[in-house]
PDB file of C-alpha atoms in Angstrom:
ATOM      1  CA  UNK O   1     154.743 194.241  46.811  1.00 43.00           C
ATOM      2  CA  UNK O   2     156.273 191.506  44.464  1.00 42.00           C
ATOM      3  CA  UNK O   3     156.348 191.897  40.689  1.00 42.00           C
ATOM      4  CA  UNK O   4     155.435 187.900  40.435  1.00 42.00           C
ATOM      5  CA  UNK O   5     152.588 188.296  42.545  1.00 46.00           C
ATOM      6  CA  UNK O   6     151.476 191.132  40.100  1.00 44.00           C
ATOM      7  CA  UNK O   7     151.992 188.986  37.118  1.00 41.00           C
ATOM      8  CA  UNK O   8     149.986 186.267  38.595  1.00 47.00           C
ATOM      9  CA  UNK O   9     147.258 188.640  39.081  1.00 48.00           C
ATOM     10  CA  UNK O  10     147.095 190.045  35.867  1.00 44.00           C
ATOM     11  CA  UNK O  11     147.231 186.214  34.367  1.00 40.00           C
ATOM     12  CA  UNK O  12     143.930 185.485  36.506  1.00 43.00           C
ATOM     13  CA  UNK O  13     142.210 188.393  35.120  1.00 43.00           C
ATOM     14  CA  UNK O  14     143.059 187.448  31.583  1.00 38.00           C
ATOM     15  CA  UNK O  15     141.820 183.726  32.550  1.00 36.00           C
ATOM     16  CA  UNK O  16     138.609 184.969  34.062  1.00 37.00           C
ATOM     17  CA  UNK O  17     137.719 186.904  31.200  1.00 36.00           C
ATOM     18  CA  UNK O  18     135.169 188.604  32.691  1.00 37.00           C
ATOM     19  CA  UNK O  19     135.042 192.158  31.181  1.00 38.00           C
ATOM     20  CA  UNK O  20     131.463 193.718  30.441  1.00 37.00           C
ATOM     21  CA  UNK O  21     131.274 196.718  28.335  1.00 34.00           C
ATOM     22  CA  UNK O  22     129.318 199.587  27.662  1.00 33.00           C
ATOM     23  CA  UNK O  23     130.192 201.518  24.517  1.00 32.00           C
ATOM     24  CA  UNK O  24     133.488 199.905  24.482  1.00 32.00           C
ATOM     25  CA  UNK O  25     131.849 196.424  24.764  1.00 33.00           C
ATOM     26  CA  UNK O  26     134.346 193.608  23.704  1.00 32.00           C
ATOM     27  CA  UNK O  27     137.383 195.702  24.481  1.00 32.00           C
ATOM     28  CA  UNK O  28     139.295 194.118  27.436  1.00 34.00           C
ATOM     29  CA  UNK O  29     141.877 196.050  29.097  1.00 36.00           C
ATOM     30  CA  UNK O  30     144.477 193.852  30.684  1.00 35.00           C
ATOM     31  CA  UNK O  31     147.720 195.664  31.969  1.00 35.00           C
ATOM     32  CA  UNK O  32     150.187 194.466  34.871  1.00 33.00           C
ATOM     33  CA  UNK O  33     149.078 196.226  37.887  1.00 35.00           C
ATOM     34  CA  UNK O  34     150.913 199.406  38.163  1.00 35.00           C
ATOM     35  CA  UNK O  35     153.993 199.251  40.297  1.00 30.00           C
ATOM     36  CA  UNK O  36     153.591 203.292  40.659  1.00 32.00           C
ATOM     37  CA  UNK O  37     150.595 202.493  42.520  1.00 32.00           C
ATOM     38  CA  UNK O  38     152.871 201.724  45.436  1.00 33.00           C
ATOM     39  CA  UNK O  39     153.413 205.545  46.145  1.00 33.00           C
ATOM     40  CA  UNK O  40     153.356 206.477  49.684  1.00 35.00           C
ATOM     41  CA  UNK O  41     149.753 207.691  50.455  1.00 38.00           C
ATOM     42  CA  UNK O  42     148.721 211.296  51.035  1.00 39.00           C
ATOM     43  CA  UNK O  43     146.277 212.710  53.085  1.00 38.00           C
ATOM     44  CA  UNK O  44     143.562 212.445  50.233  1.00 46.00           C
ATOM     45  CA  UNK O  45     145.114 208.998  48.737  1.00 56.00           C
ATOM     46  CA  UNK O  46     145.794 205.922  50.161  1.00 59.00           C
ATOM     47  CA  UNK O  47     146.734 202.089  48.794  1.00 55.00           C
ATOM     48  CA  UNK O  48     143.777 199.837  49.541  1.00 56.00           C
ATOM     49  CA  UNK O  49     144.256 195.932  50.622  1.00 55.00           C
ATOM     50  CA  UNK O  50     141.804 194.043  48.605  1.00 56.00           C
ATOM     51  CA  UNK O  51     141.797 190.657  46.451  1.00 61.00           C
ATOM     52  CA  UNK O  52     139.562 192.751  43.999  1.00 86.00           C
ATOM     53  CA  UNK O  53     141.929 193.840  41.030  1.00 94.00           C
ATOM     54  CA  UNK O  54     140.957 197.680  41.022  1.00 95.00           C
ATOM     55  CA  UNK O  55     141.261 198.004  44.764  1.00 93.00           C
ATOM     56  CA  UNK O  56     144.372 195.788  44.673  1.00 93.00           C
ATOM     57  CA  UNK O  57     146.317 197.671  42.278  1.00 92.00           C
ATOM     58  CA  UNK O  58     144.451 201.329  42.799  1.00 95.00           C
ATOM     59  CA  UNK O  59     144.955 204.289  44.600  1.00 96.00           C
ATOM     60  CA  UNK O  60     142.046 205.952  46.463  1.00 97.00           C
ATOM     61  CA  UNK O  61     141.588 209.382  45.327  1.00 97.00           C
ATOM     62  CA  UNK O  62     138.144 211.298  44.298  1.00 97.00           C
ATOM     63  CA  UNK O  63     139.959 214.278  42.983  1.00 97.00           C
ATOM     64  CA  UNK O  64     141.105 211.720  39.883  1.00 98.00           C
ATOM     65  CA  UNK O  65     137.939 209.748  39.895  1.00 98.00           C
ATOM     66  CA  UNK O  66     134.234 209.907  41.756  1.00 98.00           C
ATOM     67  CA  UNK O  67     130.969 208.781  41.395  1.00 98.00           C
ATOM     68  CA  UNK O  68     128.662 211.733  40.761  1.00 98.00           C
ATOM     69  CA  UNK O  69     125.755 209.988  42.459  1.00 97.00           C
ATOM     70  CA  UNK O  70     123.792 209.817  39.127  1.00 97.00           C
ATOM     71  CA  UNK O  71     122.656 206.624  37.570  1.00 97.00           C
ATOM     72  CA  UNK O  72     119.750 205.475  35.159  1.00 96.00           C
ATOM     73  CA  UNK O  73     118.446 202.431  33.714  1.00 95.00           C
ATOM     74  CA  UNK O  74     116.498 200.880  30.650  1.00 93.00           C
ATOM     75  CA  UNK O  75     114.998 198.108  29.537  1.00 92.00           C
ATOM     76  CA  UNK O  76     116.835 195.607  27.460  1.00 89.00           C
ATOM     77  CA  UNK O  77     115.518 193.116  24.862  1.00 84.00           C
ATOM     78  CA  UNK O  78     111.861 193.929  25.618  1.00 83.00           C
ATOM     79  CA  UNK O  79     109.153 191.459  24.324  1.00 77.00           C
ATOM     80  CA  UNK O  80     105.426 191.382  24.751  1.00 64.00           C
ATOM     81  CA  UNK O  81     105.148 188.220  26.501  1.00 72.00           C
ATOM     82  CA  UNK O  82     107.997 188.701  29.532  1.00 71.00           C
ATOM     83  CA  UNK O  83     108.804 192.600  29.274  1.00 81.00           C
ATOM     84  CA  UNK O  84     112.055 193.272  29.391  1.00 87.00           C
ATOM     85  CA  UNK O  85     114.745 190.519  28.891  1.00 89.00           C
ATOM     86  CA  UNK O  86     117.251 192.478  31.119  1.00 92.00           C
ATOM     87  CA  UNK O  87     117.891 195.850  32.496  1.00 94.00           C
ATOM     88  CA  UNK O  88     121.033 198.059  31.490  1.00 96.00           C
ATOM     89  CA  UNK O  89     122.102 199.999  34.344  1.00 97.00           C
ATOM     90  CA  UNK O  90     124.363 203.269  33.801  1.00 98.00           C
ATOM     91  CA  UNK O  91     126.480 204.987  36.303  1.00 98.00           C
ATOM     92  CA  UNK O  92     128.084 208.525  35.617  1.00 98.00           C
ATOM     93  CA  UNK O  93     131.671 209.035  36.780  1.00 98.00           C
ATOM     94  CA  UNK O  94     133.588 212.295  36.765  1.00 98.00           C
ATOM     95  CA  UNK O  95     137.722 212.116  36.048  1.00 98.00           C
ATOM     96  CA  UNK O  96     140.535 214.153  36.195  1.00 98.00           C
ATOM     97  CA  UNK O  97     142.236 214.055  32.762  1.00 97.00           C
ATOM     98  CA  UNK O  98     146.319 214.185  32.822  1.00 95.00           C
ATOM     99  CA  UNK O  99     148.219 216.250  30.432  1.00 93.00           C
ATOM    100  CA  UNK O 100     150.415 213.798  27.740  1.00 94.00           C
ATOM    101  CA  UNK O 101     148.705 210.720  28.857  1.00 95.00           C
ATOM    102  CA  UNK O 102     148.412 207.948  25.936  1.00 95.00           C
ATOM    103  CA  UNK O 103     145.076 207.858  25.374  1.00 94.00           C
ATOM    104  CA  UNK O 104     145.294 204.394  23.871  1.00 94.00           C
ATOM    105  CA  UNK O 105     145.680 203.267  27.374  1.00 95.00           C
ATOM    106  CA  UNK O 106     143.310 205.373  28.943  1.00 97.00           C
ATOM    107  CA  UNK O 107     140.208 203.559  30.455  1.00 97.00           C
ATOM    108  CA  UNK O 108     137.284 204.162  33.034  1.00 98.00           C
ATOM    109  CA  UNK O 109     135.190 201.769  34.329  1.00 98.00           C
ATOM    110  CA  UNK O 110     133.620 199.890  37.417  1.00 98.00           C
ATOM    111  CA  UNK O 111     134.260 196.604  39.071  1.00 97.00           C
ATOM    112  CA  UNK O 112     130.940 195.507  40.540  1.00 97.00           C
ATOM    113  CA  UNK O 113     128.839 192.507  42.075  1.00 96.00           C
ATOM    114  CA  UNK O 114     125.183 191.770  43.087  1.00 96.00           C
ATOM    115  CA  UNK O 115     124.059 190.930  46.692  1.00 96.00           C
ATOM    116  CA  UNK O 116     124.506 187.503  47.568  1.00 93.00           C
ATOM    117  CA  UNK O 117     127.455 187.192  44.622  1.00 93.00           C
ATOM    118  CA  UNK O 118     130.790 187.390  45.655  1.00 87.00           C
ATOM    119  CA  UNK O 119     132.125 186.999  42.025  1.00 92.00           C
ATOM    120  CA  UNK O 120     133.318 190.579  40.812  1.00 95.00           C
ATOM    121  CA  UNK O 121     132.671 191.613  37.011  1.00 95.00           C
ATOM    122  CA  UNK O 122     134.355 194.320  35.371  1.00 97.00           C
ATOM    123  CA  UNK O 123     132.465 197.020  33.176  1.00 97.00           C
ATOM    124  CA  UNK O 124     134.394 199.488  31.020  1.00 97.00           C
ATOM    125  CA  UNK O 125     132.913 202.918  30.302  1.00 97.00           C
ATOM    126  CA  UNK O 126     132.489 205.515  27.489  1.00 97.00           C
ATOM    127  CA  UNK O 127     133.606 209.224  27.492  1.00 97.00           C
ATOM    128  CA  UNK O 128     130.481 211.508  27.354  1.00 98.00           C
ATOM    129  CA  UNK O 129     131.646 215.304  27.460  1.00 98.00           C
ATOM    130  CA  UNK O 130     134.234 217.589  29.278  1.00 97.00           C
ATOM    131  CA  UNK O 131     132.795 219.953  31.980  1.00 97.00           C
ATOM    132  CA  UNK O 132     133.945 223.702  32.092  1.00 97.00           C
ATOM    133  CA  UNK O 133     136.133 223.022  35.191  1.00 97.00           C
ATOM    134  CA  UNK O 134     138.275 220.569  32.632  1.00 97.00           C
ATOM    135  CA  UNK O 135     137.248 217.201  34.232  1.00 98.00           C
ATOM    136  CA  UNK O 136     135.650 214.472  32.067  1.00 98.00           C
ATOM    137  CA  UNK O 137     132.194 212.622  32.582  1.00 98.00           C
ATOM    138  CA  UNK O 138     131.988 208.968  31.673  1.00 98.00           C
ATOM    139  CA  UNK O 139     129.114 206.580  31.486  1.00 98.00           C
ATOM    140  CA  UNK O 140     129.326 203.131  32.399  1.00 98.00           C
ATOM    141  CA  UNK O 141     126.747 200.569  31.784  1.00 97.00           C
ATOM    142  CA  UNK O 142     126.192 196.750  32.874  1.00 96.00           C
ATOM    143  CA  UNK O 143     123.280 194.750  31.997  1.00 94.00           C
ATOM    144  CA  UNK O 144     121.777 192.631  34.646  1.00 94.00           C
ATOM    145  CA  UNK O 145     118.733 190.229  34.908  1.00 92.00           C
ATOM    146  CA  UNK O 146     115.525 192.055  34.939  1.00 89.00           C
ATOM    147  CA  UNK O 147     114.658 191.031  38.611  1.00 89.00           C
ATOM    148  CA  UNK O 148     118.031 192.333  39.810  1.00 91.00           C
ATOM    149  CA  UNK O 149     117.807 195.999  41.123  1.00 92.00           C
ATOM    150  CA  UNK O 150     120.776 196.414  43.295  1.00 96.00           C
ATOM    151  CA  UNK O 151     124.389 196.557  42.395  1.00 97.00           C
ATOM    152  CA  UNK O 152     127.403 197.331  44.507  1.00 97.00           C
ATOM    153  CA  UNK O 153     130.602 198.942  42.670  1.00 98.00           C
ATOM    154  CA  UNK O 154     133.746 200.788  43.073  1.00 97.00           C
ATOM    155  CA  UNK O 155     134.971 203.159  40.049  1.00 98.00           C
ATOM    156  CA  UNK O 156     138.324 202.845  38.590  1.00 98.00           C
ATOM    157  CA  UNK O 157     140.585 204.909  36.050  1.00 98.00           C
ATOM    158  CA  UNK O 158     143.499 203.846  34.138  1.00 97.00           C
ATOM    159  CA  UNK O 159     144.791 207.231  33.298  1.00 97.00           C
ATOM    160  CA  UNK O 160     147.234 206.560  30.440  1.00 96.00           C
ATOM    161  CA  UNK O 161     150.400 206.962  32.321  1.00 96.00           C
ATOM    162  CA  UNK O 162     150.630 203.670  34.152  1.00 94.00           C
ATOM    163  CA  UNK O 163     148.438 204.447  37.197  1.00 96.00           C
ATOM    164  CA  UNK O 164     145.174 203.151  38.271  1.00 97.00           C
ATOM    165  CA  UNK O 165     143.075 205.412  40.518  1.00 98.00           C
ATOM    166  CA  UNK O 166     139.756 204.358  42.547  1.00 98.00           C
ATOM    167  CA  UNK O 167     136.716 205.490  44.206  1.00 98.00           C
ATOM    168  CA  UNK O 168     135.346 202.904  46.313  1.00 97.00           C
ATOM    169  CA  UNK O 169     133.534 204.938  48.748  1.00 97.00           C
ATOM    170  CA  UNK O 170     136.260 204.631  51.535  1.00 96.00           C
ATOM    171  CA  UNK O 171     136.008 200.925  50.776  1.00 95.00           C
ATOM    172  CA  UNK O 172     132.443 200.389  51.653  1.00 96.00           C
ATOM    173  CA  UNK O 173     131.234 200.602  48.002  1.00 97.00           C
ATOM    174  CA  UNK O 174     128.652 202.508  46.243  1.00 98.00           C
ATOM    175  CA  UNK O 175     125.314 201.332  45.662  1.00 98.00           C
ATOM    176  CA  UNK O 176     122.711 201.719  43.080  1.00 97.00           C
ATOM    177  CA  UNK O 177     119.108 200.574  43.342  1.00 97.00           C
ATOM    178  CA  UNK O 178     116.989 200.908  40.100  1.00 94.00           C
ATOM    179  CA  UNK O 179     114.013 199.445  42.079  1.00 92.00           C
ATOM    180  CA  UNK O 180     111.499 200.798  44.810  1.00 94.00           C
ATOM    181  CA  UNK O 181     113.383 200.958  48.558  1.00 96.00           C
ATOM    182  CA  UNK O 182     111.286 198.063  49.527  1.00 93.00           C
ATOM    183  CA  UNK O 183     113.069 195.642  47.485  1.00 93.00           C
ATOM    184  CA  UNK O 184     116.071 196.530  49.763  1.00 97.00           C
ATOM    185  CA  UNK O 185     114.316 196.809  53.090  1.00 98.00           C
ATOM    186  CA  UNK O 186     111.004 195.407  53.666  1.00 97.00           C
ATOM    187  CA  UNK O 187     108.845 195.251  56.850  1.00 97.00           C
ATOM    188  CA  UNK O 188     107.256 191.895  57.299  1.00 95.00           C
ATOM    189  CA  UNK O 189     103.813 192.908  58.892  1.00 90.00           C
ATOM    190  CA  UNK O 190     102.760 189.341  59.423  1.00 91.00           C
ATOM    191  CA  UNK O 191     105.503 188.678  61.591  1.00 91.00           C
ATOM    192  CA  UNK O 192     104.896 191.861  63.576  1.00 91.00           C
ATOM    193  CA  UNK O 193     102.992 191.693  67.146  1.00 93.00           C
ATOM    194  CA  UNK O 194     102.840 195.377  68.057  1.00 96.00           C
ATOM    195  CA  UNK O 195     100.084 196.280  70.353  1.00 95.00           C
ATOM    196  CA  UNK O 196      99.112 199.893  71.510  1.00 96.00           C
ATOM    197  CA  UNK O 197      97.166 200.622  75.077  1.00 95.00           C
ATOM    198  CA  UNK O 198      97.506 201.818  78.381  1.00 95.00           C
ATOM    199  CA  UNK O 199     100.712 199.800  78.851  1.00 93.00           C
ATOM    200  CA  UNK O 200     102.231 201.817  76.181  1.00 94.00           C
ATOM    201  CA  UNK O 201     103.506 200.242  72.843  1.00 96.00           C
ATOM    202  CA  UNK O 202     104.820 196.592  72.890  1.00 95.00           C
ATOM    203  CA  UNK O 203     105.691 193.862  70.609  1.00 95.00           C
ATOM    204  CA  UNK O 204     107.927 192.828  67.721  1.00 95.00           C
ATOM    205  CA  UNK O 205     108.426 194.398  64.531  1.00 96.00           C
ATOM    206  CA  UNK O 206     110.659 192.350  61.799  1.00 97.00           C
ATOM    207  CA  UNK O 207     112.167 193.518  58.306  1.00 97.00           C
ATOM    208  CA  UNK O 208     113.865 191.900  55.821  1.00 97.00           C
ATOM    209  CA  UNK O 209     116.968 193.571  54.483  1.00 98.00           C
ATOM    210  CA  UNK O 210     119.374 193.136  51.389  1.00 97.00           C
ATOM    211  CA  UNK O 211     122.719 192.018  52.603  1.00 97.00           C
ATOM    212  CA  UNK O 212     124.719 195.097  51.262  1.00 96.00           C
ATOM    213  CA  UNK O 213     127.466 194.649  53.827  1.00 94.00           C
ATOM    214  CA  UNK O 214     128.467 193.583  57.265  1.00 93.00           C
ATOM    215  CA  UNK O 215     128.616 197.094  58.426  1.00 94.00           C
ATOM    216  CA  UNK O 216     124.888 198.452  58.359  1.00 96.00           C
ATOM    217  CA  UNK O 217     122.371 200.521  60.246  1.00 96.00           C
ATOM    218  CA  UNK O 218     118.914 199.939  60.776  1.00 97.00           C
ATOM    219  CA  UNK O 219     116.293 202.433  62.466  1.00 96.00           C
ATOM    220  CA  UNK O 220     112.595 202.606  63.290  1.00 96.00           C
ATOM    221  CA  UNK O 221     111.363 206.176  62.961  1.00 96.00           C
ATOM    222  CA  UNK O 222     107.951 206.059  64.920  1.00 96.00           C
ATOM    223  CA  UNK O 223     105.444 208.235  66.884  1.00 96.00           C
ATOM    224  CA  UNK O 224     102.730 207.413  69.042  1.00 94.00           C
ATOM    225  CA  UNK O 225     101.169 210.846  69.480  1.00 93.00           C
ATOM    226  CA  UNK O 226     100.702 212.309  65.622  1.00 93.00           C
ATOM    227  CA  UNK O 227     104.257 213.009  64.794  1.00 95.00           C
ATOM    228  CA  UNK O 228     104.498 215.465  67.587  1.00 95.00           C
ATOM    229  CA  UNK O 229     107.444 213.787  68.903  1.00 95.00           C
ATOM    230  CA  UNK O 230     109.596 211.349  67.274  1.00 95.00           C
ATOM    231  CA  UNK O 231     110.892 207.937  68.450  1.00 95.00           C
ATOM    232  CA  UNK O 232     113.973 206.443  66.816  1.00 95.00           C
ATOM    233  CA  UNK O 233     115.137 203.112  67.740  1.00 95.00           C
ATOM    234  CA  UNK O 234     118.593 201.751  66.241  1.00 94.00           C
ATOM    235  CA  UNK O 235     120.990 198.403  66.304  1.00 91.00           C
ATOM    236  CA  UNK O 236     121.561 196.828  69.529  1.00 78.00           C
ATOM    237  CA  UNK O 237     122.406 193.295  70.622  1.00 68.00           C
ATOM    238  CA  UNK O 238     119.892 190.466  70.890  1.00 64.00           C
ATOM    239  CA  UNK O 239     117.779 190.856  74.057  1.00 68.00           C
ATOM    240  CA  UNK O 240     117.974 194.702  74.381  1.00 73.00           C
ATOM    241  CA  UNK O 241     114.743 196.490  74.662  1.00 80.00           C
ATOM    242  CA  UNK O 242     113.916 198.851  71.726  1.00 91.00           C
ATOM    243  CA  UNK O 243     116.767 197.806  69.467  1.00 93.00           C
ATOM    244  CA  UNK O 244     117.105 195.879  65.978  1.00 95.00           C
ATOM    245  CA  UNK O 245     119.247 193.052  65.945  1.00 93.00           C
ATOM    246  CA  UNK O 246     119.978 190.135  63.401  1.00 94.00           C
ATOM    247  CA  UNK O 247     117.921 187.331  63.496  1.00 95.00           C
ATOM    248  CA  UNK O 248     119.112 184.825  60.460  1.00 96.00           C
ATOM    249  CA  UNK O 249     120.246 184.843  57.069  1.00 95.00           C
ATOM    250  CA  UNK O 250     117.419 184.414  54.550  1.00 94.00           C
ATOM    251  CA  UNK O 251     119.563 182.688  51.779  1.00 92.00           C
ATOM    252  CA  UNK O 252     123.145 184.651  50.426  1.00 93.00           C
ATOM    253  CA  UNK O 253     121.377 187.935  49.828  1.00 95.00           C
ATOM    254  CA  UNK O 254     119.016 188.630  52.541  1.00 97.00           C
ATOM    255  CA  UNK O 255     118.694 188.803  56.320  1.00 97.00           C
ATOM    256  CA  UNK O 256     115.992 188.713  58.727  1.00 97.00           C
ATOM    257  CA  UNK O 257     116.316 191.509  61.389  1.00 96.00           C
ATOM    258  CA  UNK O 258     113.862 192.505  64.286  1.00 95.00           C
ATOM    259  CA  UNK O 259     113.200 194.910  66.905  1.00 95.00           C
ATOM    260  CA  UNK O 260     111.622 194.279  70.683  1.00 94.00           C
ATOM    261  CA  UNK O 261     109.501 197.446  71.577  1.00 95.00           C
ATOM    262  CA  UNK O 262     108.618 198.333  74.964  1.00 94.00           C
ATOM    263  CA  UNK O 263     107.753 201.760  74.816  1.00 94.00           C
ATOM    264  CA  UNK O 264     105.829 203.045  78.091  1.00 93.00           C
ATOM    265  CA  UNK O 265     102.834 205.500  78.314  1.00 93.00           C
ATOM    266  CA  UNK O 266      99.496 204.899  77.137  1.00 94.00           C
ATOM    267  CA  UNK O 267      98.736 205.170  73.590  1.00 94.00           C
ATOM    268  CA  UNK O 268      95.922 205.009  71.084  1.00 95.00           C
ATOM    269  CA  UNK O 269      98.094 204.979  67.915  1.00 96.00           C
ATOM    270  CA  UNK O 270     101.515 204.011  66.705  1.00 97.00           C
ATOM    271  CA  UNK O 271     102.762 205.160  63.419  1.00 97.00           C
ATOM    272  CA  UNK O 272     106.182 203.716  61.804  1.00 97.00           C
ATOM    273  CA  UNK O 273     108.590 203.256  58.999  1.00 97.00           C
ATOM    274  CA  UNK O 274     111.898 201.696  58.958  1.00 98.00           C
ATOM    275  CA  UNK O 275     115.165 203.213  57.706  1.00 97.00           C
ATOM    276  CA  UNK O 276     118.116 201.075  56.371  1.00 98.00           C
ATOM    277  CA  UNK O 277     121.616 202.686  55.676  1.00 97.00           C
ATOM    278  CA  UNK O 278     124.946 201.717  53.995  1.00 97.00           C
ATOM    279  CA  UNK O 279     127.992 203.114  54.266  1.00 97.00           C
ATOM    280  CA  UNK O 280     128.144 203.760  57.790  1.00 96.00           C
ATOM    281  CA  UNK O 281     131.709 203.334  58.681  1.00 96.00           C
ATOM    282  CA  UNK O 282     135.165 204.823  57.671  1.00 95.00           C
ATOM    283  CA  UNK O 283     133.585 208.158  56.578  1.00 96.00           C
ATOM    284  CA  UNK O 284     131.837 206.888  53.584  1.00 97.00           C
ATOM    285  CA  UNK O 285     129.023 208.283  51.656  1.00 96.00           C
ATOM    286  CA  UNK O 286     125.807 206.786  53.291  1.00 97.00           C
ATOM    287  CA  UNK O 287     123.094 205.339  51.189  1.00 98.00           C
ATOM    288  CA  UNK O 288     119.654 205.281  52.615  1.00 97.00           C
ATOM    289  CA  UNK O 289     116.491 203.037  51.892  1.00 98.00           C
ATOM    290  CA  UNK O 290     113.061 203.656  53.445  1.00 97.00           C
ATOM    291  CA  UNK O 291     110.124 201.202  53.935  1.00 98.00           C
ATOM    292  CA  UNK O 292     107.536 203.487  54.583  1.00 97.00           C
ATOM    293  CA  UNK O 293     104.554 201.444  53.481  1.00 96.00           C
ATOM    294  CA  UNK O 294     104.158 203.409  50.119  1.00 94.00           C
ATOM    295  CA  UNK O 295     104.015 206.454  51.894  1.00 95.00           C
ATOM    296  CA  UNK O 296     101.270 205.888  54.233  1.00 96.00           C
ATOM    297  CA  UNK O 297     103.459 204.286  57.028  1.00 97.00           C
ATOM    298  CA  UNK O 298     102.793 200.968  59.334  1.00 97.00           C
ATOM    299  CA  UNK O 299      99.830 202.035  61.714  1.00 96.00           C
ATOM    300  CA  UNK O 300      98.339 200.266  64.701  1.00 96.00           C
ATOM    301  CA  UNK O 301      95.599 201.170  66.762  1.00 95.00           C
ATOM    302  CA  UNK O 302      94.495 200.439  70.222  1.00 92.00           C
ATOM    303  CA  UNK O 303      91.963 197.513  70.079  1.00 82.00           C
ATOM    304  CA  UNK O 304      88.870 198.431  71.812  1.00 77.00           C
ATOM    305  CA  UNK O 305      87.045 195.549  73.665  1.00 69.00           C
TER     306      UNK O 305
END
């Protein structure tokens, strides 16, 4: 790791000036990437190779910082004509304080981006409380446009002793969706051609997915006998029967996926929902999103002549 490259990285961060704050809004933390982050990895920590600054300089260790899985949102700048002018999204992090740290240089926050937007932004958090086990809870808030419901992020912690720790979900990033799941995965019934009859269940089901990451899992969960048995079909290559496959990109943030069904056995009724998972590699924490048609599932009946 070269000092000159670290200095250039710090200058790039200074020029970018992309720090958005919660309670510490306006506070910009710009320190040289810590040379102490080049320690040999242990079984529970490791250096991360990335161009994103927190991953670049940080050591992955969820004992030092972790996303609790808790988030909230509220309306910003409300008005009677257009509703919310923006949406504030808050995520809750847990950090391990270090004795004798210089609190003037202690910061906790997230680096995040929106689907379809590769520009990373940084939000700095605020201390909330100390738990009974000595760990601290911090809230980090960022403000997005009212139609944006999904944020991908990693958490970072500069401990006041020159080290940066991160929780980036094993490199897959964490996901917060403040809207309904159908804004992440949405079945396209107008593009579906499923029929049921003596030949079984046949046809296609299409879905639109928010492109959270290249690694993903899509599954149809279905039944043709009133849930006495459950059919599950996942990702496969184009042309495979009863497997999901990518069809095309729908702009920078969405993808079109399809499954070709050919399920033998006479049937009178077919009922299904679609499950989409993010964080399915590297032992990451998975995030699941369903489109089950508002709780009623999608249903196809035999057409009687």
